[in-house]
Amino acid sequence: MSDVRKLIVIGGGPAGYAAALYAARANLDPLVIEGFQWGGQLMITSDVENYPGYADGVLGPEMMHDFRRQAERFGAEYLTDDVTRVDFSERPFRVWVGDDEHRAEAVIVATGATARQLGIESERRLQGRGVTYCAVCDAAFYRGKEVVVVGGGDSAMEEAVFTTKFADKVTVVHRRNEFRASQILEDRARENEKIELMTPYVVEDVLGDDKLTGVRLRHVETGEAQELAADGLFVAIGHDPTTALFLDWLDHEETGYLVTRPGTTETNVPGVFAAGDVQDHVYRQAVTAAGSGCMAALDAERFLAAQEGRLATALTAPRDEAGS
Ligand code: NAP
């Protein structure tokens, strides 16, 4: 068992590292249990062009290295492993990595979410080389090209319509004849001349060696296979928050997303905060995740200060370059 720390951050994506940066600069000496596969969803993203400050764009993994290094510069300590169990029943909170127990007065949960994958080997091989999970991030790379969007929910419809701003043709492939999407979004897709809806089809294989060239579809009812040439495959079949370890302790939605008090990162357990995609199924952007990581660090600092009967420096210091 280790000494009680002020703060443990669980998760190593934009939210976790931003929380660690702010917490380290507020002298909270955070331990970041960043996960064995740290970096989050950006590690399977190629170019990131919508993160403010990178005027020429940046590779997703490179950006996560930068995030990580920046928090480390101010003293964030990393444990590159997965949390296996937590106990939030009382303070200090307890967090285990295997048999090793870590304790802290405050915890920030920033374990993110994972885009659902089709689960095909070729899909994995061509990730970042035509296969993508975020149309908002990547659609602009497909100007004048042909794209397949797979999925039948609101995300698929919204992403298909958004992608037509750039691509010449967008084919939505869905496994059932009925769409799960709300009627208004389905109608919007149906009315768009650049969009073709193909049902009921599943994507059976992703074609291409170094770069995606198309997909092989199979008709669900007839079993007939068909190849479709494409430059991009946008997988939009939903996300799963990484919250299994926390569900016994923290309020959550039916879908597993953690619930925070509106306008804050506070969970139902005082001293436990949630930031990033783990509590946001709407925006899901690196910049919004980083923003909520910053909020969580400020919330944690204020909480710890209140426990110690002092004012939080983050809230009392001027909000300029000398500030928090
Ligand atoms: P979703 O509603 O869970 O829809 C996922 C879609 O992917 C479903 O059509 C599902 O098919 C399909 N799918 C799942 N696994 C698949 C697989 N292995 N192979 C092929 N297809 C598969 O997810 P979402 O569209 O990301 O939406 C998530 C939440 O965010 C929803 O509550 C949604 O309303 C909300 N959202 C709202 C907006 C908006 O209002 N503007 C925009 C985006 C998202 P089945 O239908 O057959 O199950």
PDB file of C-alpha atoms in Angstrom, residues 3-274:
ATOM      1  CA  ASP A   3       1.020   6.781   0.856  1.00  0.00           C
ATOM      2  CA  VAL A   4      -2.177   8.721   0.375  1.00  0.00           C
ATOM      3  CA  ARG A   5      -1.802  11.096  -2.568  1.00  0.00           C
ATOM      4  CA  LYS A   6      -3.837  14.182  -3.206  1.00  0.00           C
ATOM      5  CA  LEU A   7      -5.014  13.093  -6.637  1.00  0.00           C
ATOM      6  CA  ILE A   8      -5.119  10.094  -8.925  1.00  0.00           C
ATOM      7  CA  VAL A   9      -6.115  10.562 -12.559  1.00  0.00           C
ATOM      8  CA  ILE A  10      -7.348   7.396 -14.236  1.00  0.00           C
ATOM      9  CA  GLY A  11      -6.957   7.486 -18.011  1.00  0.00           C
ATOM     10  CA  GLY A  12      -4.397   8.709 -20.518  1.00  0.00           C
ATOM     11  CA  GLY A  13      -6.213  10.563 -23.267  1.00  0.00           C
ATOM     12  CA  PRO A  14      -6.757  14.295 -23.858  1.00  0.00           C
ATOM     13  CA  ALA A  15      -8.971  14.591 -20.752  1.00  0.00           C
ATOM     14  CA  GLY A  16      -6.594  12.700 -18.445  1.00  0.00           C
ATOM     15  CA  TYR A  17      -3.455  14.516 -19.584  1.00  0.00           C
ATOM     16  CA  ALA A  18      -5.118  17.944 -19.500  1.00  0.00           C
ATOM     17  CA  ALA A  19      -6.340  17.184 -15.966  1.00  0.00           C
ATOM     18  CA  ALA A  20      -2.815  16.047 -15.055  1.00  0.00           C
ATOM     19  CA  LEU A  21      -1.270  19.221 -16.476  1.00  0.00           C
ATOM     20  CA  TYR A  22      -3.552  21.520 -14.518  1.00  0.00           C
ATOM     21  CA  ALA A  23      -3.304  19.408 -11.380  1.00  0.00           C
ATOM     22  CA  ALA A  24       0.493  19.233 -11.551  1.00  0.00           C
ATOM     23  CA  ARG A  25       0.704  22.992 -11.969  1.00  0.00           C
ATOM     24  CA  ALA A  26      -1.561  23.365  -8.917  1.00  0.00           C
ATOM     25  CA  ASN A  27       0.864  21.232  -6.880  1.00  0.00           C
ATOM     26  CA  LEU A  28      -1.508  18.305  -6.517  1.00  0.00           C
ATOM     27  CA  ASP A  29       1.289  15.866  -7.499  1.00  0.00           C
ATOM     28  CA  PRO A  30      -1.049  13.721  -9.573  1.00  0.00           C
ATOM     29  CA  LEU A  31      -0.453  10.064 -10.231  1.00  0.00           C
ATOM     30  CA  VAL A  32      -1.794   9.313 -13.698  1.00  0.00           C
ATOM     31  CA  ILE A  33      -2.687   5.678 -14.166  1.00  0.00           C
ATOM     32  CA  GLU A  34      -2.750   6.078 -17.902  1.00  0.00           C
ATOM     33  CA  GLY A  35      -3.581   2.585 -19.078  1.00  0.00           C
ATOM     34  CA  PHE A  36      -1.371   0.049 -20.750  1.00  0.00           C
ATOM     35  CA  GLN A  37      -2.442   1.389 -24.140  1.00  0.00           C
ATOM     36  CA  TRP A  38      -2.265   5.051 -23.246  1.00  0.00           C
ATOM     37  CA  GLY A  39      -3.253   7.823 -25.647  1.00  0.00           C
ATOM     38  CA  GLY A  40      -6.840   6.828 -26.290  1.00  0.00           C
ATOM     39  CA  GLN A  41      -8.695   7.124 -29.553  1.00  0.00           C
ATOM     40  CA  LEU A  42      -6.155   9.542 -31.025  1.00  0.00           C
ATOM     41  CA  MET A  43      -3.635   6.729 -31.232  1.00  0.00           C
ATOM     42  CA  ILE A  44      -5.643   5.273 -34.133  1.00  0.00           C
ATOM     43  CA  THR A  45      -6.148   8.620 -35.841  1.00  0.00           C
ATOM     44  CA  SER A  46      -3.812   9.943 -38.509  1.00  0.00           C
ATOM     45  CA  ASP A  47      -3.930  13.686 -39.167  1.00  0.00           C
ATOM     46  CA  VAL A  48      -5.623  15.935 -36.652  1.00  0.00           C
ATOM     47  CA  GLU A  49      -6.442  19.289 -38.227  1.00  0.00           C
ATOM     48  CA  ASN A  50      -9.078  20.566 -35.829  1.00  0.00           C
ATOM     49  CA  TYR A  51      -7.116  20.873 -32.596  1.00  0.00           C
ATOM     50  CA  PRO A  52      -6.511  24.579 -31.996  1.00  0.00           C
ATOM     51  CA  GLY A  53      -2.863  25.508 -31.835  1.00  0.00           C
ATOM     52  CA  TYR A  54      -1.590  23.006 -34.394  1.00  0.00           C
ATOM     53  CA  ALA A  55      -1.901  25.288 -37.403  1.00  0.00           C
ATOM     54  CA  ASP A  56      -0.304  22.765 -39.758  1.00  0.00           C
ATOM     55  CA  GLY A  57      -2.110  19.753 -38.310  1.00  0.00           C
ATOM     56  CA  VAL A  58      -0.532  17.000 -36.283  1.00  0.00           C
ATOM     57  CA  LEU A  59      -0.578  13.225 -36.173  1.00  0.00           C
ATOM     58  CA  GLY A  60      -2.874  11.864 -33.430  1.00  0.00           C
ATOM     59  CA  PRO A  61      -0.151   9.827 -31.665  1.00  0.00           C
ATOM     60  CA  GLU A  62       2.281  12.764 -31.863  1.00  0.00           C
ATOM     61  CA  MET A  63      -0.277  15.037 -30.231  1.00  0.00           C
ATOM     62  CA  MET A  64      -0.785  12.563 -27.395  1.00  0.00           C
ATOM     63  CA  HIS A  65       2.982  12.384 -26.846  1.00  0.00           C
ATOM     64  CA  ASP A  66       2.973  16.186 -26.602  1.00  0.00           C
ATOM     65  CA  PHE A  67       0.077  16.168 -24.128  1.00  0.00           C
ATOM     66  CA  ARG A  68       1.811  13.550 -22.008  1.00  0.00           C
ATOM     67  CA  ARG A  69       5.164  15.294 -22.038  1.00  0.00           C
ATOM     68  CA  GLN A  70       3.646  18.656 -21.130  1.00  0.00           C
ATOM     69  CA  ALA A  71       2.016  17.300 -17.951  1.00  0.00           C
ATOM     70  CA  GLU A  72       5.205  15.393 -17.076  1.00  0.00           C
ATOM     71  CA  ARG A  73       7.179  18.622 -17.298  1.00  0.00           C
ATOM     72  CA  PHE A  74       5.224  19.927 -14.295  1.00  0.00           C
ATOM     73  CA  GLY A  75       5.625  16.771 -12.250  1.00  0.00           C
ATOM     74  CA  ALA A  76       2.786  14.443 -13.269  1.00  0.00           C
ATOM     75  CA  GLU A  77       3.810  10.898 -12.508  1.00  0.00           C
ATOM     76  CA  TYR A  78       2.759   8.059 -14.805  1.00  0.00           C
ATOM     77  CA  LEU A  79       1.874   4.478 -14.232  1.00  0.00           C
ATOM     78  CA  THR A  80       1.515   2.779 -17.605  1.00  0.00           C
ATOM     79  CA  ASP A  81      -0.879   0.073 -16.613  1.00  0.00           C
ATOM     80  CA  ASP A  82      -4.585  -0.647 -16.343  1.00  0.00           C
ATOM     81  CA  VAL A  83      -6.627  -0.056 -13.214  1.00  0.00           C
ATOM     82  CA  THR A  84      -8.216  -3.348 -12.199  1.00  0.00           C
ATOM     83  CA  ARG A  85     -10.475  -2.324  -9.297  1.00  0.00           C
ATOM     84  CA  VAL A  86     -11.592   0.740  -7.365  1.00  0.00           C
ATOM     85  CA  ASP A  87     -13.281   1.391  -4.039  1.00  0.00           C
ATOM     86  CA  PHE A  88     -14.964   4.789  -3.787  1.00  0.00           C
ATOM     87  CA  SER A  89     -16.917   3.985  -0.600  1.00  0.00           C
ATOM     88  CA  GLU A  90     -14.858   6.354   1.576  1.00  0.00           C
ATOM     89  CA  ARG A  91     -11.875   8.654   1.466  1.00  0.00           C
ATOM     90  CA  PRO A  92      -9.101   8.097   0.833  1.00  0.00           C
ATOM     91  CA  PHE A  93     -10.362   6.412  -2.321  1.00  0.00           C
ATOM     92  CA  ARG A  94      -8.642   3.198  -3.278  1.00  0.00           C
ATOM     93  CA  VAL A  95      -7.486   2.253  -6.758  1.00  0.00           C
ATOM     94  CA  TRP A  96      -5.810  -1.027  -7.588  1.00  0.00           C
ATOM     95  CA  VAL A  97      -3.492  -2.025 -10.371  1.00  0.00           C
ATOM     96  CA  GLY A  98      -3.342  -5.772  -9.903  1.00  0.00           C
ATOM     97  CA  ASP A  99      -2.291  -6.318  -6.283  1.00  0.00           C
ATOM     98  CA  ASP A 100      -0.887  -2.798  -5.885  1.00  0.00           C
ATOM     99  CA  GLU A 101      -3.174  -0.450  -4.021  1.00  0.00           C
ATOM    100  CA  HIS A 102      -3.012   3.311  -4.538  1.00  0.00           C
ATOM    101  CA  ARG A 103      -4.909   5.782  -2.364  1.00  0.00           C
ATOM    102  CA  ALA A 104      -5.917   9.372  -2.948  1.00  0.00           C
ATOM    103  CA  GLU A 105      -8.138  12.084  -1.507  1.00  0.00           C
ATOM    104  CA  ALA A 106      -9.556  12.835  -4.956  1.00  0.00           C
ATOM    105  CA  VAL A 107      -9.873  10.891  -8.195  1.00  0.00           C
ATOM    106  CA  ILE A 108     -10.517  12.029 -11.747  1.00  0.00           C
ATOM    107  CA  VAL A 109     -11.975   9.348 -14.005  1.00  0.00           C
ATOM    108  CA  ALA A 110     -10.994  10.002 -17.621  1.00  0.00           C
ATOM    109  CA  THR A 111     -11.035   6.561 -19.170  1.00  0.00           C
ATOM    110  CA  GLY A 112     -12.744   7.686 -22.367  1.00  0.00           C
ATOM    111  CA  ALA A 113     -14.810   5.701 -24.783  1.00  0.00           C
ATOM    112  CA  THR A 114     -14.042   3.351 -27.600  1.00  0.00           C
ATOM    113  CA  ALA A 115     -15.544   3.557 -31.034  1.00  0.00           C
ATOM    114  CA  ARG A 116     -17.190   0.242 -31.830  1.00  0.00           C
ATOM    115  CA  GLN A 117     -15.349  -1.611 -34.525  1.00  0.00           C
ATOM    116  CA  LEU A 118     -16.691  -4.017 -37.098  1.00  0.00           C
ATOM    117  CA  GLY A 119     -14.176  -6.555 -35.870  1.00  0.00           C
ATOM    118  CA  ILE A 120     -12.671  -7.451 -39.235  1.00  0.00           C
ATOM    119  CA  GLU A 121      -8.902  -7.980 -39.475  1.00  0.00           C
ATOM    120  CA  SER A 122      -8.624  -5.803 -42.608  1.00  0.00           C
ATOM    121  CA  GLU A 123     -10.459  -2.996 -40.790  1.00  0.00           C
ATOM    122  CA  ARG A 124      -7.780  -2.911 -38.123  1.00  0.00           C
ATOM    123  CA  ARG A 125      -4.973  -3.019 -40.692  1.00  0.00           C
ATOM    124  CA  LEU A 126      -6.324   0.001 -42.596  1.00  0.00           C
ATOM    125  CA  GLN A 127      -7.148   2.177 -39.575  1.00  0.00           C
ATOM    126  CA  GLY A 128      -5.924   5.690 -40.312  1.00  0.00           C
ATOM    127  CA  ARG A 129      -5.392   4.642 -43.952  1.00  0.00           C
ATOM    128  CA  GLY A 130      -8.957   4.967 -45.130  1.00  0.00           C
ATOM    129  CA  VAL A 131     -10.788   3.453 -42.176  1.00  0.00           C
ATOM    130  CA  THR A 132     -11.887   6.115 -39.726  1.00  0.00           C
ATOM    131  CA  TYR A 133     -14.232   6.464 -36.754  1.00  0.00           C
ATOM    132  CA  CYS A 134     -14.758  10.234 -36.724  1.00  0.00           C
ATOM    133  CA  ALA A 135     -16.274  11.915 -39.753  1.00  0.00           C
ATOM    134  CA  VAL A 136     -16.081  15.360 -38.158  1.00  0.00           C
ATOM    135  CA  CYS A 137     -12.331  14.875 -37.881  1.00  0.00           C
ATOM    136  CA  ASP A 138     -11.600  13.227 -41.209  1.00  0.00           C
ATOM    137  CA  ALA A 139     -14.279  14.089 -43.790  1.00  0.00           C
ATOM    138  CA  ALA A 140     -12.274  17.024 -45.167  1.00  0.00           C
ATOM    139  CA  PHE A 141      -9.589  14.613 -46.360  1.00  0.00           C
ATOM    140  CA  TYR A 142     -12.128  13.094 -48.760  1.00  0.00           C
ATOM    141  CA  ARG A 143     -12.835  16.065 -50.986  1.00  0.00           C
ATOM    142  CA  GLY A 144     -14.008  14.835 -54.393  1.00  0.00           C
ATOM    143  CA  LYS A 145     -13.837  11.204 -53.245  1.00  0.00           C
ATOM    144  CA  GLU A 146     -16.214   8.329 -52.559  1.00  0.00           C
ATOM    145  CA  VAL A 147     -16.930   7.236 -49.027  1.00  0.00           C
ATOM    146  CA  VAL A 148     -18.867   4.415 -47.378  1.00  0.00           C
ATOM    147  CA  VAL A 149     -20.489   5.116 -44.009  1.00  0.00           C
ATOM    148  CA  VAL A 150     -21.531   2.043 -42.044  1.00  0.00           C
ATOM    149  CA  GLY A 151     -24.268   2.251 -39.408  1.00  0.00           C
ATOM    150  CA  GLY A 152     -27.941   3.083 -39.136  1.00  0.00           C
ATOM    151  CA  GLY A 153     -28.131   5.379 -36.112  1.00  0.00           C
ATOM    152  CA  ASP A 154     -28.115   9.145 -35.717  1.00  0.00           C
ATOM    153  CA  SER A 155     -24.321   9.264 -35.949  1.00  0.00           C
ATOM    154  CA  ALA A 156     -24.261   7.457 -39.279  1.00  0.00           C
ATOM    155  CA  MET A 157     -26.910   9.758 -40.767  1.00  0.00           C
ATOM    156  CA  GLU A 158     -25.357  12.918 -39.400  1.00  0.00           C
ATOM    157  CA  GLU A 159     -21.869  11.905 -40.483  1.00  0.00           C
ATOM    158  CA  ALA A 160     -23.078  10.925 -43.954  1.00  0.00           C
ATOM    159  CA  VAL A 161     -24.712  14.312 -44.462  1.00  0.00           C
ATOM    160  CA  PHE A 162     -21.675  16.127 -43.069  1.00  0.00           C
ATOM    161  CA  THR A 163     -19.342  14.161 -45.335  1.00  0.00           C
ATOM    162  CA  THR A 164     -21.247  15.262 -48.461  1.00  0.00           C
ATOM    163  CA  LYS A 165     -19.769  18.725 -47.913  1.00  0.00           C
ATOM    164  CA  PHE A 166     -16.536  17.223 -49.190  1.00  0.00           C
ATOM    165  CA  ALA A 167     -17.058  13.838 -50.835  1.00  0.00           C
ATOM    166  CA  ASP A 168     -18.707  13.392 -54.239  1.00  0.00           C
ATOM    167  CA  LYS A 169     -20.577  10.297 -53.173  1.00  0.00           C
ATOM    168  CA  VAL A 170     -21.487   8.794 -49.801  1.00  0.00           C
ATOM    169  CA  THR A 171     -22.985   5.324 -49.506  1.00  0.00           C
ATOM    170  CA  VAL A 172     -24.591   4.444 -46.186  1.00  0.00           C
ATOM    171  CA  VAL A 173     -24.524   0.708 -45.518  1.00  0.00           C
ATOM    172  CA  HIS A 174     -26.824  -0.611 -42.801  1.00  0.00           C
ATOM    173  CA  ARG A 175     -27.513  -4.155 -41.696  1.00  0.00           C
ATOM    174  CA  ARG A 176     -31.309  -3.789 -41.421  1.00  0.00           C
ATOM    175  CA  ASN A 177     -33.949  -2.252 -43.659  1.00  0.00           C
ATOM    176  CA  GLU A 178     -35.145  -0.006 -40.828  1.00  0.00           C
ATOM    177  CA  PHE A 179     -32.893   2.708 -39.533  1.00  0.00           C
ATOM    178  CA  ARG A 180     -32.384   3.340 -35.861  1.00  0.00           C
ATOM    179  CA  ALA A 181     -31.804   7.037 -36.563  1.00  0.00           C
ATOM    180  CA  SER A 182     -34.437   9.643 -35.751  1.00  0.00           C
ATOM    181  CA  GLN A 183     -36.798  10.300 -38.650  1.00  0.00           C
ATOM    182  CA  ILE A 184     -35.549  13.823 -39.224  1.00  0.00           C
ATOM    183  CA  LEU A 185     -31.938  12.715 -39.667  1.00  0.00           C
ATOM    184  CA  GLU A 186     -32.939   9.771 -41.856  1.00  0.00           C
ATOM    185  CA  ASP A 187     -35.023  12.106 -44.039  1.00  0.00           C
ATOM    186  CA  ARG A 188     -32.145  14.524 -44.317  1.00  0.00           C
ATOM    187  CA  ALA A 189     -29.917  11.716 -45.583  1.00  0.00           C
ATOM    188  CA  ARG A 190     -32.583  10.404 -47.967  1.00  0.00           C
ATOM    189  CA  GLU A 191     -33.107  13.870 -49.461  1.00  0.00           C
ATOM    190  CA  ASN A 192     -29.398  14.397 -50.102  1.00  0.00           C
ATOM    191  CA  GLU A 193     -28.544  13.676 -53.734  1.00  0.00           C
ATOM    192  CA  LYS A 194     -25.012  12.623 -52.941  1.00  0.00           C
ATOM    193  CA  ILE A 195     -26.152   9.923 -50.504  1.00  0.00           C
ATOM    194  CA  GLU A 196     -27.194   6.395 -51.406  1.00  0.00           C
ATOM    195  CA  LEU A 197     -28.628   4.105 -48.740  1.00  0.00           C
ATOM    196  CA  MET A 198     -27.883   0.386 -49.079  1.00  0.00           C
ATOM    197  CA  THR A 199     -29.815  -2.074 -46.877  1.00  0.00           C
ATOM    198  CA  PRO A 200     -29.711  -4.733 -45.578  1.00  0.00           C
ATOM    199  CA  TYR A 201     -25.976  -5.190 -46.078  1.00  0.00           C
ATOM    200  CA  VAL A 202     -23.028  -5.919 -43.824  1.00  0.00           C
ATOM    201  CA  VAL A 203     -19.442  -4.995 -44.532  1.00  0.00           C
ATOM    202  CA  GLU A 204     -17.697  -8.313 -44.830  1.00  0.00           C
ATOM    203  CA  ASP A 205     -14.222  -7.188 -45.802  1.00  0.00           C
ATOM    204  CA  VAL A 206     -12.245  -3.979 -46.169  1.00  0.00           C
ATOM    205  CA  LEU A 207     -10.202  -3.999 -49.364  1.00  0.00           C
ATOM    206  CA  GLY A 208      -6.749  -2.552 -50.016  1.00  0.00           C
ATOM    207  CA  ASP A 209      -3.146  -3.245 -49.080  1.00  0.00           C
ATOM    208  CA  ASP A 210      -1.638   0.006 -47.791  1.00  0.00           C
ATOM    209  CA  LYS A 211      -4.654   2.146 -48.501  1.00  0.00           C
ATOM    210  CA  LEU A 212      -8.354   1.439 -48.610  1.00  0.00           C
ATOM    211  CA  THR A 213      -9.712   0.826 -52.124  1.00  0.00           C
ATOM    212  CA  GLY A 214     -13.197  -0.441 -51.326  1.00  0.00           C
ATOM    213  CA  VAL A 215     -15.351  -2.788 -49.307  1.00  0.00           C
ATOM    214  CA  ARG A 216     -16.954  -6.148 -49.893  1.00  0.00           C
ATOM    215  CA  LEU A 217     -20.606  -6.187 -48.835  1.00  0.00           C
ATOM    216  CA  ARG A 218     -22.920  -9.098 -48.262  1.00  0.00           C
ATOM    217  CA  HIS A 219     -26.677  -8.856 -48.613  1.00  0.00           C
ATOM    218  CA  VAL A 220     -28.125 -10.055 -45.318  1.00  0.00           C
ATOM    219  CA  GLU A 221     -31.140 -11.807 -46.868  1.00  0.00           C
ATOM    220  CA  THR A 222     -29.843 -13.229 -50.146  1.00  0.00           C
ATOM    221  CA  GLY A 223     -26.235 -13.805 -49.042  1.00  0.00           C
ATOM    222  CA  GLU A 224     -25.031 -12.261 -52.290  1.00  0.00           C
ATOM    223  CA  ALA A 225     -21.623 -10.547 -52.160  1.00  0.00           C
ATOM    224  CA  GLN A 226     -20.789  -7.303 -53.898  1.00  0.00           C
ATOM    225  CA  GLU A 227     -17.692  -5.113 -54.082  1.00  0.00           C
ATOM    226  CA  LEU A 228     -17.946  -1.361 -53.810  1.00  0.00           C
ATOM    227  CA  ALA A 229     -15.040   0.914 -54.706  1.00  0.00           C
ATOM    228  CA  ALA A 230     -14.382   3.616 -52.088  1.00  0.00           C
ATOM    229  CA  ASP A 231     -11.621   5.848 -50.787  1.00  0.00           C
ATOM    230  CA  GLY A 232     -12.846   5.880 -47.209  1.00  0.00           C
ATOM    231  CA  LEU A 233     -14.840   3.770 -44.780  1.00  0.00           C
ATOM    232  CA  PHE A 234     -16.398   5.725 -41.925  1.00  0.00           C
ATOM    233  CA  VAL A 235     -17.476   3.335 -39.205  1.00  0.00           C
ATOM    234  CA  ALA A 236     -20.341   4.921 -37.230  1.00  0.00           C
ATOM    235  CA  ILE A 237     -21.812   2.050 -35.249  1.00  0.00           C
ATOM    236  CA  GLY A 238     -21.654   3.669 -31.828  1.00  0.00           C
ATOM    237  CA  HIS A 239     -19.252   4.104 -28.926  1.00  0.00           C
ATOM    238  CA  ASP A 240     -18.859   2.324 -25.613  1.00  0.00           C
ATOM    239  CA  PRO A 241     -17.647   4.280 -22.580  1.00  0.00           C
ATOM    240  CA  THR A 242     -14.915   2.555 -20.588  1.00  0.00           C
ATOM    241  CA  THR A 243     -16.779   2.525 -17.324  1.00  0.00           C
ATOM    242  CA  ALA A 244     -17.197  -1.107 -16.224  1.00  0.00           C
ATOM    243  CA  LEU A 245     -14.979  -0.575 -13.160  1.00  0.00           C
ATOM    244  CA  PHE A 246     -17.001   2.392 -11.940  1.00  0.00           C
ATOM    245  CA  LEU A 247     -20.613   1.356 -12.433  1.00  0.00           C
ATOM    246  CA  ASP A 248     -21.022   0.048  -8.872  1.00  0.00           C
ATOM    247  CA  TRP A 249     -19.913   3.380  -7.452  1.00  0.00           C
ATOM    248  CA  LEU A 250     -20.882   6.162  -9.798  1.00  0.00           C
ATOM    249  CA  ASP A 251     -24.231   7.258 -11.213  1.00  0.00           C
ATOM    250  CA  HIS A 252     -24.419   6.417 -14.871  1.00  0.00           C
ATOM    251  CA  GLU A 253     -26.798   6.304 -17.788  1.00  0.00           C
ATOM    252  CA  GLU A 254     -28.197   3.039 -19.082  1.00  0.00           C
ATOM    253  CA  THR A 255     -25.558   3.143 -21.812  1.00  0.00           C
ATOM    254  CA  GLY A 256     -22.765   3.279 -19.215  1.00  0.00           C
ATOM    255  CA  TYR A 257     -21.841   6.954 -19.595  1.00  0.00           C
ATOM    256  CA  LEU A 258     -21.087   8.545 -16.212  1.00  0.00           C
ATOM    257  CA  VAL A 259     -23.374  11.299 -15.021  1.00  0.00           C
ATOM    258  CA  THR A 260     -21.882  14.582 -13.855  1.00  0.00           C
ATOM    259  CA  ARG A 261     -23.610  17.513 -12.271  1.00  0.00           C
ATOM    260  CA  PRO A 262     -24.400  19.964 -15.125  1.00  0.00           C
ATOM    261  CA  GLY A 263     -21.721  22.574 -15.596  1.00  0.00           C
ATOM    262  CA  THR A 264     -19.205  20.650 -13.468  1.00  0.00           C
ATOM    263  CA  THR A 265     -17.277  17.376 -13.534  1.00  0.00           C
ATOM    264  CA  GLU A 266     -18.630  16.261 -10.150  1.00  0.00           C
ATOM    265  CA  THR A 267     -20.009  12.747  -9.893  1.00  0.00           C
ATOM    266  CA  ASN A 268     -22.389  11.580  -7.155  1.00  0.00           C
ATOM    267  CA  VAL A 269     -19.363  10.754  -4.960  1.00  0.00           C
ATOM    268  CA  PRO A 270     -17.828  13.939  -3.528  1.00  0.00           C
ATOM    269  CA  GLY A 271     -14.149  13.945  -4.486  1.00  0.00           C
ATOM    270  CA  VAL A 272     -14.578  11.773  -7.583  1.00  0.00           C
ATOM    271  CA  PHE A 273     -14.743  13.673 -10.853  1.00  0.00           C
ATOM    272  CA  ALA A 274     -15.331  12.503 -14.427  1.00  0.00           C
TER     273      ALA A 274
END
